[in-house]
XYZ file of C-alpha atoms in Angstrom:
533
model
C 42.006 -7.052 -9.675
C 44.016 -7.271 -6.483
C 43.429 -10.399 -4.424
C 42.598 -9.873 -0.770
C 44.795 -11.630 1.743
C 43.720 -12.709 5.215
C 45.088 -12.440 8.720
C 42.799 -15.174 10.002
C 44.569 -17.676 12.231
C 42.313 -20.508 13.434
C 44.906 -21.362 16.108
C 44.600 -17.900 17.683
C 42.811 -18.024 21.080
C 40.748 -14.968 20.072
C 39.592 -16.778 16.935
C 38.578 -19.832 18.968
C 36.744 -17.698 21.527
C 34.955 -15.827 18.742
C 33.979 -19.089 17.070
C 32.545 -20.529 20.298
C 30.594 -17.342 20.987
C 29.217 -17.335 17.459
C 28.234 -21.006 17.677
C 25.979 -19.997 20.573
C 24.453 -17.219 18.461
C 23.795 -19.644 15.604
C 22.256 -22.214 17.943
C 19.911 -19.537 19.268
C 19.035 -18.448 15.725
C 18.285 -22.028 14.644
C 16.074 -22.551 17.692
C 14.061 -19.511 16.676
C 13.825 -20.850 13.116
C 12.365 -24.060 14.571
C 9.674 -21.906 16.210
C 8.875 -20.359 12.833
C 8.766 -23.698 11.024
C 6.417 -25.158 13.652
C 3.666 -22.769 12.552
C 0.571 -22.891 14.724
C 1.698 -26.016 16.581
C 0.890 -29.718 16.496
C -2.840 -29.355 17.201
C -3.463 -26.857 14.402
C -1.226 -28.763 11.999
C -3.192 -31.937 12.755
C -6.455 -30.139 12.045
C -4.966 -28.781 8.808
C -4.013 -32.288 7.663
C -7.423 -33.702 8.645
C -8.950 -31.335 6.120
C -6.710 -32.735 3.389
C -4.612 -29.587 3.296
C -0.870 -29.274 2.703
C 1.290 -27.132 4.993
C 2.286 -23.765 3.617
C 6.011 -24.419 3.104
C 5.231 -27.810 1.551
C 2.958 -26.033 -0.931
C 5.856 -23.780 -1.840
C 8.160 -26.788 -2.245
C 5.689 -28.270 -4.724
C 5.348 -24.967 -6.557
C 8.983 -24.077 -7.176
C 11.121 -25.902 -9.715
C 12.865 -29.022 -8.340
C 16.374 -28.489 -6.930
C 16.082 -24.702 -7.068
C 16.419 -22.466 -3.993
C 13.662 -20.586 -2.231
C 14.814 -17.441 -0.429
C 12.391 -17.045 2.466
C 12.079 -13.476 3.751
C 11.577 -12.401 7.376
C 10.870 -15.899 8.734
C 11.157 -14.592 12.311
C 8.556 -11.838 11.896
C 6.372 -11.849 14.989
C 9.059 -13.268 17.290
C 8.369 -12.231 20.871
C 5.054 -10.585 19.997
C 1.518 -11.728 20.931
C 2.980 -14.143 23.522
C 4.965 -15.700 20.680
C 1.706 -16.831 19.118
C 2.264 -15.445 15.632
C 5.049 -17.523 14.017
C 6.378 -15.885 10.856
C 3.516 -13.369 11.269
C 1.205 -16.035 9.838
C 2.553 -15.625 6.316
C 5.469 -17.009 4.304
C 7.051 -14.810 1.648
C 10.066 -15.277 -0.560
C 11.633 -15.597 -3.985
C 11.587 -18.836 -5.969
C 11.779 -20.098 -9.541
C 8.614 -21.472 -11.151
C 8.861 -22.897 -14.665
C 12.108 -20.984 -15.084
C 10.576 -17.645 -14.016
C 11.807 -15.900 -10.882
C 8.695 -15.097 -8.835
C 7.689 -13.583 -5.524
C 5.581 -16.010 -3.514
C 3.200 -14.791 -0.786
C 1.540 -17.628 1.114
C -0.828 -17.536 4.112
C -0.264 -20.032 6.928
C -3.750 -21.042 8.056
C -2.342 -22.941 11.059
C -1.447 -19.547 12.577
C -4.572 -17.626 13.639
C -6.443 -18.957 10.618
C -4.138 -17.032 8.284
C -5.666 -13.730 9.425
C -3.763 -10.479 9.093
C -2.089 -8.751 12.033
C 0.000 -5.585 11.755
C 3.188 -7.566 11.136
C 1.393 -9.782 8.601
C 0.453 -6.731 6.579
C 3.979 -5.292 6.834
C 5.466 -8.540 5.585
C 2.927 -8.866 2.762
C 3.523 -5.269 1.645
C 7.289 -5.658 1.875
C 7.131 -8.678 -0.446
C 4.969 -6.755 -2.917
C 7.356 -3.788 -2.890
C 10.283 -6.099 -3.649
C 8.278 -7.680 -6.478
C 7.351 -4.326 -7.969
C 10.870 -2.906 -7.788
C 12.374 -6.022 -9.379
C 9.392 -6.683 -11.690
C 8.825 -10.197 -10.356
C 5.510 -11.975 -11.000
C 3.627 -12.494 -7.731
C 1.997 -15.796 -6.790
C -0.457 -15.677 -3.884
C -1.198 -18.949 -2.082
C -4.381 -17.879 -0.329
C -5.641 -19.444 2.882
C -6.788 -16.339 4.678
C -9.521 -15.310 7.058
C -8.995 -11.611 6.301
C -8.043 -8.969 8.844
C -7.861 -9.908 12.518
C -11.013 -8.302 13.884
C -9.541 -7.572 17.310
C -6.741 -5.475 15.813
C -8.525 -3.560 13.064
C -6.982 -0.227 14.091
C -3.562 -1.695 13.252
C -4.693 -3.384 10.048
C -7.555 -1.626 8.314
C -7.649 2.171 7.844
C -4.180 3.513 6.952
C -2.439 3.563 3.574
C 0.156 1.008 4.715
C -2.524 -1.299 6.136
C -4.521 -4.057 4.436
C -5.860 -1.794 1.707
C -2.289 -0.996 0.698
C -1.816 -4.616 -0.356
C -4.708 -4.361 -2.822
C -3.471 -1.013 -4.108
C -0.066 -2.534 -4.853
C -1.635 -5.562 -6.473
C -3.672 -3.374 -8.824
C -0.702 -1.158 -9.671
C 1.533 -4.122 -10.470
C -1.098 -5.711 -12.681
C -1.489 -2.433 -14.562
C 2.297 -2.307 -15.018
C 2.270 -5.748 -16.635
C 3.688 -7.593 -13.607
C 1.618 -10.812 -13.455
C -0.523 -11.403 -10.362
C -1.528 -15.055 -9.946
C -3.217 -16.968 -7.141
C -4.513 -20.269 -5.859
C -7.159 -20.441 -3.127
C -6.702 -23.329 -0.687
C -9.038 -22.313 2.113
C -11.131 -19.405 3.203
C -10.757 -16.131 1.359
C -13.081 -13.944 3.336
C -13.942 -10.222 3.378
C -10.794 -8.280 2.484
C -9.039 -11.584 1.917
C -11.391 -12.214 -1.006
C -9.757 -9.422 -2.960
C -6.356 -11.165 -3.038
C -7.458 -13.775 -5.626
C -10.138 -11.647 -7.260
C -7.630 -8.870 -8.043
C -5.262 -11.417 -9.540
C -4.946 -11.735 -13.305
C -5.648 -15.465 -13.190
C -6.361 -17.859 -10.346
C -7.495 -21.355 -9.400
C -9.731 -22.643 -6.605
C -9.537 -26.005 -4.823
C -12.644 -28.128 -4.396
C -13.973 -28.666 -0.907
C -11.887 -26.367 1.254
C -11.679 -23.136 -0.718
C -14.249 -20.376 -0.726
C -14.483 -16.720 -1.682
C -17.069 -14.391 -0.234
C -17.149 -10.773 0.821
C -19.338 -11.764 3.737
C -19.271 -15.249 5.233
C -22.357 -17.227 6.270
C -22.441 -15.528 9.706
C -22.329 -12.044 8.180
C -24.972 -12.960 5.603
C -27.282 -14.264 8.306
C -26.756 -11.167 10.448
C -27.115 -8.728 7.544
C -29.981 -10.119 5.452
C -31.267 -13.119 7.489
C -30.267 -15.563 4.764
C -29.074 -18.970 5.932
C -26.526 -20.446 3.528
C -23.570 -22.798 3.824
C -20.036 -21.745 2.891
C -19.727 -23.905 -0.229
C -23.057 -22.772 -1.710
C -22.232 -19.151 -0.902
C -18.772 -19.069 -2.445
C -17.292 -22.510 -3.099
C -14.925 -23.458 -5.903
C -17.516 -25.117 -8.147
C -19.988 -22.244 -7.891
C -17.374 -19.576 -8.600
C -15.881 -21.539 -11.514
C -19.140 -22.565 -13.220
C -21.749 -19.992 -12.148
C -20.275 -16.630 -11.128
C -17.157 -16.932 -13.280
C -15.140 -15.334 -10.498
C -12.636 -18.215 -10.542
C -10.694 -19.042 -13.700
C -9.791 -22.658 -12.885
C -11.139 -25.525 -10.771
C -8.871 -28.079 -9.103
C -9.903 -31.328 -7.466
C -7.189 -31.048 -4.806
C -4.243 -28.923 -3.756
C -1.628 -30.760 -5.822
C -3.713 -30.258 -8.944
C -4.074 -26.559 -8.098
C -0.324 -26.160 -7.699
C 0.278 -27.970 -10.990
C -2.217 -25.611 -12.635
C -0.391 -22.616 -11.161
C 2.858 -23.894 -12.653
C 1.125 -24.200 -16.027
C -0.160 -20.638 -15.730
C 3.358 -19.355 -15.066
C 4.667 -21.413 -17.983
C 2.138 -19.739 -20.286
C 3.039 -16.194 -19.195
C 5.731 -15.594 -21.814
C 7.539 -13.434 -19.276
C 11.211 -13.282 -20.286
C 13.731 -12.255 -17.651
C 16.997 -11.726 -19.515
C 20.023 -10.820 -17.382
C 20.905 -7.266 -18.379
C 23.912 -6.896 -16.081
C 27.385 -7.645 -17.422
C 27.623 -10.992 -15.656
C 30.831 -12.991 -15.970
C 31.704 -16.560 -15.021
C 31.322 -17.150 -11.298
C 34.330 -18.150 -9.195
C 34.430 -19.221 -5.582
C 36.212 -17.008 -3.037
C 39.765 -18.083 -2.184
C 39.042 -17.891 1.540
C 36.596 -20.080 3.455
C 33.310 -18.511 4.623
C 33.260 -21.053 7.455
C 35.944 -18.897 9.096
C 33.621 -15.882 9.361
C 32.195 -16.719 12.828
C 35.706 -16.960 14.250
C 36.667 -13.668 12.615
C 33.551 -11.733 13.580
C 32.675 -13.045 17.026
C 29.940 -11.639 19.240
C 31.771 -8.664 20.771
C 30.981 -5.503 18.803
C 33.653 -3.541 20.682
C 36.364 -5.635 19.029
C 37.705 -4.015 15.798
C 36.761 -5.842 12.599
C 38.344 -5.334 9.183
C 35.549 -5.780 6.656
C 38.127 -6.889 4.088
C 38.082 -10.245 5.881
C 34.355 -10.493 5.145
C 34.668 -9.268 1.570
C 37.434 -11.816 0.902
C 34.966 -14.590 1.754
C 31.951 -13.476 -0.284
C 33.382 -12.078 -3.561
C 34.551 -14.007 -6.604
C 38.167 -15.056 -6.415
C 38.528 -12.834 -3.317
C 39.339 -10.076 -5.830
C 38.651 -6.492 -4.794
C 39.613 -3.271 -6.573
C 39.735 -0.787 -3.735
C 38.930 2.878 -4.394
C 40.987 5.563 -2.604
C 42.575 3.015 -0.217
C 44.753 5.663 1.472
C 42.011 8.222 2.067
C 39.079 8.084 4.455
C 40.209 4.678 5.640
C 37.256 4.058 7.966
C 34.981 3.760 4.937
C 36.083 0.991 2.605
C 34.982 1.284 -1.043
C 35.742 -0.903 -4.037
C 34.569 -3.027 -6.953
C 34.154 -6.813 -7.051
C 31.917 -9.593 -8.378
C 29.561 -11.875 -6.459
C 28.601 -15.038 -8.352
C 29.592 -13.265 -11.562
C 27.497 -10.149 -10.896
C 29.401 -6.841 -10.717
C 28.991 -4.984 -7.441
C 30.358 -1.894 -5.733
C 30.965 -2.397 -2.018
C 30.843 0.281 0.685
C 31.835 -1.040 4.109
C 32.445 0.519 7.522
C 35.791 -0.006 9.174
C 34.880 2.238 12.070
C 33.231 5.571 12.771
C 32.433 7.779 9.759
C 34.677 10.854 9.426
C 34.263 13.651 6.878
C 36.928 12.299 4.546
C 35.305 8.862 4.501
C 31.844 10.248 3.804
C 33.195 12.297 0.896
C 34.928 9.222 -0.505
C 31.635 7.335 -0.238
C 29.817 10.087 -2.108
C 32.393 9.975 -4.895
C 32.223 6.185 -5.108
C 28.417 6.139 -5.293
C 28.682 8.468 -8.284
C 31.044 6.023 -10.003
C 28.691 3.079 -9.398
C 25.770 5.130 -10.720
C 27.761 6.148 -13.781
C 28.769 2.550 -14.527
C 25.398 0.920 -13.758
C 26.907 -1.167 -10.968
C 24.701 -2.084 -7.967
C 25.987 -1.241 -4.496
C 26.339 -3.496 -1.462
C 26.553 -1.721 1.905
C 28.204 -3.614 4.772
C 27.209 -1.820 7.963
C 29.336 -1.854 11.103
C 29.513 1.647 12.555
C 28.673 3.669 15.635
C 27.685 6.515 13.294
C 29.228 9.785 12.158
C 32.029 11.342 14.202
C 31.038 13.930 16.808
C 32.993 16.630 18.636
C 34.303 20.115 17.967
C 36.998 18.987 15.505
C 34.460 17.000 13.497
C 31.980 19.895 13.430
C 34.669 22.327 12.304
C 35.553 19.858 9.603
C 31.993 19.995 8.261
C 30.733 16.581 9.351
C 27.113 17.790 9.345
C 27.274 18.914 5.729
C 29.458 16.036 4.540
C 27.300 13.386 6.175
C 24.281 15.030 4.538
C 26.039 14.688 1.179
C 26.344 10.938 1.736
C 22.681 10.691 2.692
C 21.791 12.675 -0.439
C 23.892 10.460 -2.699
C 22.401 7.259 -1.231
C 18.894 8.638 -1.691
C 19.370 9.610 -5.325
C 21.530 6.931 -6.859
C 19.584 4.966 -9.459
C 21.353 1.634 -9.222
C 20.020 -1.149 -6.987
C 21.278 -1.091 -3.401
C 21.624 -4.017 -1.014
C 22.396 -3.763 2.704
C 23.879 -6.226 5.181
C 24.415 -5.400 8.846
C 27.543 -7.290 9.897
C 27.993 -5.536 13.264
C 26.617 -2.327 14.719
C 24.321 0.037 12.864
C 23.734 3.107 14.995
C 22.376 6.619 14.589
C 22.651 8.506 11.335
C 25.315 6.033 10.264
C 22.440 3.677 9.530
C 21.017 6.311 7.203
C 24.250 7.129 5.411
C 24.846 3.413 4.881
C 21.495 2.765 3.175
C 19.404 1.650 6.141
C 15.820 0.499 5.766
C 14.505 4.061 5.598
C 16.401 4.501 2.323
C 14.687 1.563 0.650
C 17.487 -0.835 -0.308
C 16.295 -3.652 -2.532
C 17.061 -6.073 0.312
C 18.408 -5.719 3.846
C 19.664 -8.564 6.020
C 21.312 -8.827 9.437
C 23.732 -11.300 10.973
C 22.822 -12.754 14.395
C 25.599 -10.738 16.070
C 24.329 -7.463 14.584
C 22.745 -4.590 16.462
C 20.630 -1.718 15.142
C 19.469 1.348 17.038
C 19.399 5.111 17.324
C 22.283 4.908 19.823
C 24.495 2.156 21.166
C 23.621 0.958 24.684
C 26.774 2.621 26.053
C 26.040 6.018 24.521
C 22.267 5.953 24.976
C 22.314 4.981 28.634
C 25.130 7.484 29.331
C 23.183 10.362 27.761
C 20.009 9.589 29.703
C 21.948 9.112 32.933
C 23.515 12.549 32.516
C 20.025 14.007 32.132
C 18.858 12.117 35.213
C 21.753 13.357 37.313
C 21.101 16.900 36.131
C 17.605 16.641 37.617
C 18.775 15.357 41.009
C 17.979 18.611 42.791
C 14.361 18.422 41.605
C 13.971 14.643 41.732
C 16.261 13.217 44.435
C 17.524 9.631 44.150
C 19.887 7.401 46.099
C 22.986 5.836 44.557
C 21.200 2.478 44.533
C 18.220 3.957 42.682
C 20.516 5.588 40.123
C 22.369 2.319 39.591
C 19.075 0.449 39.097
C 17.877 3.151 36.684
C 21.090 2.898 34.670
C 20.838 -0.895 34.515
C 17.255 -0.646 33.268
C 18.248 1.902 30.611
C 20.994 -0.369 29.354
C 18.621 -3.339 29.307
C 16.134 -1.403 27.203
C 18.765 -0.257 24.715
C 20.149 -3.790 24.469
C 16.694 -5.282 23.941
C 15.587 -2.769 21.342
C 18.776 -2.981 19.280
C 18.728 -6.790 19.271
C 18.420 -8.235 15.745
C 15.406 -10.336 16.743
C 13.600 -7.273 18.053
C 14.187 -5.715 14.631
C 13.292 -8.685 12.472
C 10.135 -9.392 14.513
C 8.836 -6.015 13.349
C 9.931 -6.562 9.734
C 12.617 -3.861 9.858
C 14.811 -6.117 7.738
C 14.306 -8.997 5.318
C 15.676 -11.610 7.659
C 18.564 -12.750 9.822
C 21.036 -14.928 7.942
C 24.093 -16.930 8.941
C 27.434 -15.476 7.755
C 28.144 -18.669 5.813
C 24.928 -18.192 3.788
C 25.723 -14.588 2.846
C 27.196 -15.175 -0.601
C 24.338 -17.413 -1.787
C 21.685 -15.027 -0.404
C 23.319 -12.014 -2.065
C 23.612 -13.936 -5.330
C 19.849 -14.575 -5.378
C 19.144 -10.919 -4.609
C 21.539 -9.630 -7.273
C 20.000 -12.000 -9.811
C 16.519 -10.674 -9.033
C 17.693 -7.109 -9.667
C 19.738 -7.915 -12.765
C 16.802 -8.565 -15.094
C 15.957 -4.902 -15.514
C 17.594 -2.870 -18.273
C 20.160 -0.249 -17.230
C 18.722 3.188 -16.544
C 19.473 5.505 -19.425
C 19.818 9.285 -19.532
C 21.954 11.712 -17.581
C 23.091 10.524 -14.190
C 23.858 12.594 -11.124
C 27.568 13.208 -10.635
C 28.942 13.384 -7.095
C 32.458 14.608 -6.481
C 34.418 15.379 -3.356
C-alpha cells in the first residue's frame, strides 16, 4: 500500500496555536472526567465504604483480567443535567476481558442516587445491551440498584425504550445463547430485582445484598406485614430457601472471584474471524494530532493527517483519489484489523457521495468493516447542486449506509451537521460504536447557518412584530448561543448520543478494542447488495 506523508510542521505558528487551544480542550475534558470518577461525592463514598462495599470502578478492576484494558462507555452521561447531580448517569458500562472472554459490563453506582434509574441511566444501560447483542458479548451485571427513580417514572417506566426494554433485551440475549451473568452487591428492588433474576447465573453477597419485588415499606403498606430487608430477600434466604440465587458469597471480593469462575466455565469461544495480520505502529506520531486539528472548525483539515496517525504503518490504499475529492475513501489496517475508511474533506458533493456509495459496496463485498471520520457541514446546497442531483445522490449514500452488512464505526473529528451526519453513519444509523473528539460539534445546522436562517425569518416578520436594532442583535446572539450549546460534544454525550468523548491520542487503541469486539462474528454469507455509481 501507499504510505501517507505528512505536512505537519511543529515549528509552524498555526501548529503551536492549535496545540495550545487543544490543550485547553483536553484540560476541560479531564476536569469533567474527574467529576464522573467522583461519583456521588465524598459523603456518599464514605457511607458506601462504611457498609464494607467496594466502589463501582474498583469492582470492575477486580473483575477484569489483570493488565487488560477496560473501555468505559459514555462516562460523561448526565453532565450538566439534574444540577450535575447524576455523574455517569449513575451507571458504569464498558467492555473488558474476564478469564480471556471479552464481555460487556454493566455496573450500578450506588453512591449516585442509590443506583436508581433516570432516563439517561436507562439509555446508557440499553445502549450497552445493544452493543453486547450486536457483537455477541456476554453481559455481566454488577447490581447495586434501587430500581426506577420514582419521581421520574414517566421518563423511565412505560415506553418500549424505558426500563422494561432492558429486561426485554436481557431475555432475548439469553435466548440467543449470549450469557447473562450477575452479582448483587446491594439492593435489587422492584424492577431492579429482575436484572439478576433474569440472568442465567448469579451470586449474592452476604449482609448488603437483597432481592425483593417489594421492599419492607411496600410490604407493610400493601399487606401490613412487618419484615426486615434481610429476612424478606437477603442472600442467605434466596440461596438456601427460595433458590432464587445460584451462589452465596461472604463478601464482595468472593463474589467477584465467583463471577470470574462462572465466566471461566462458560465455554464461550470468541475466535477472530476477520483476516487479521500482524499489527504495526503508524509512522507518524499521534501526539501531533492536537496541533494538526486545533479547536477552530472553520480551518480546513485534511483527514489524511489523521489517518496517517491511526492506521498500521501509515499505509492507505486510496479509492478514486482524483474523483469526488471532498470524500476520502480507502483501505487500511488498524492494529492488524482490515478496515475501509470514509472521511470528509469538506462539504459533500454529488460526485463524492457516489464514490462513497461505490466504496461501501466494495467493503460489503469483501467483508471489511467501515470507519467513518466525520467532519462536514453536510451535503452541498444551491441550484447547481440540485441540478446535479444532490437530493437523489445523497439519498443513495444514506441507502447504502443503511443496508451494508459489515460493521460500521463512527468518529466525529470535527463538525457533523445536517444530513451529512446521516450519510456518514451518524447515531441514527446504528454504527457499532460512535465517539467524538473534544473539538467536535454535532447538530442539525452549524451555528452560523442556523442563526442566519432564523434571523432571516425574524427580519421577514418585522412588519408584524417590530423590533429595534438592539433587540435584533440580542436575539441573534441568543440564537447563536443556543446553537453553540446544543452542538457542543458534552451536550451530546450527556444525553448518550454517542459512546463517549475520547482524546485524539487514544483513538487508535479505542478503535482497536472496538474492531476486536466486532471481529469475532463469522462473515455474513449469501448475496450482497451491489452499489455502483
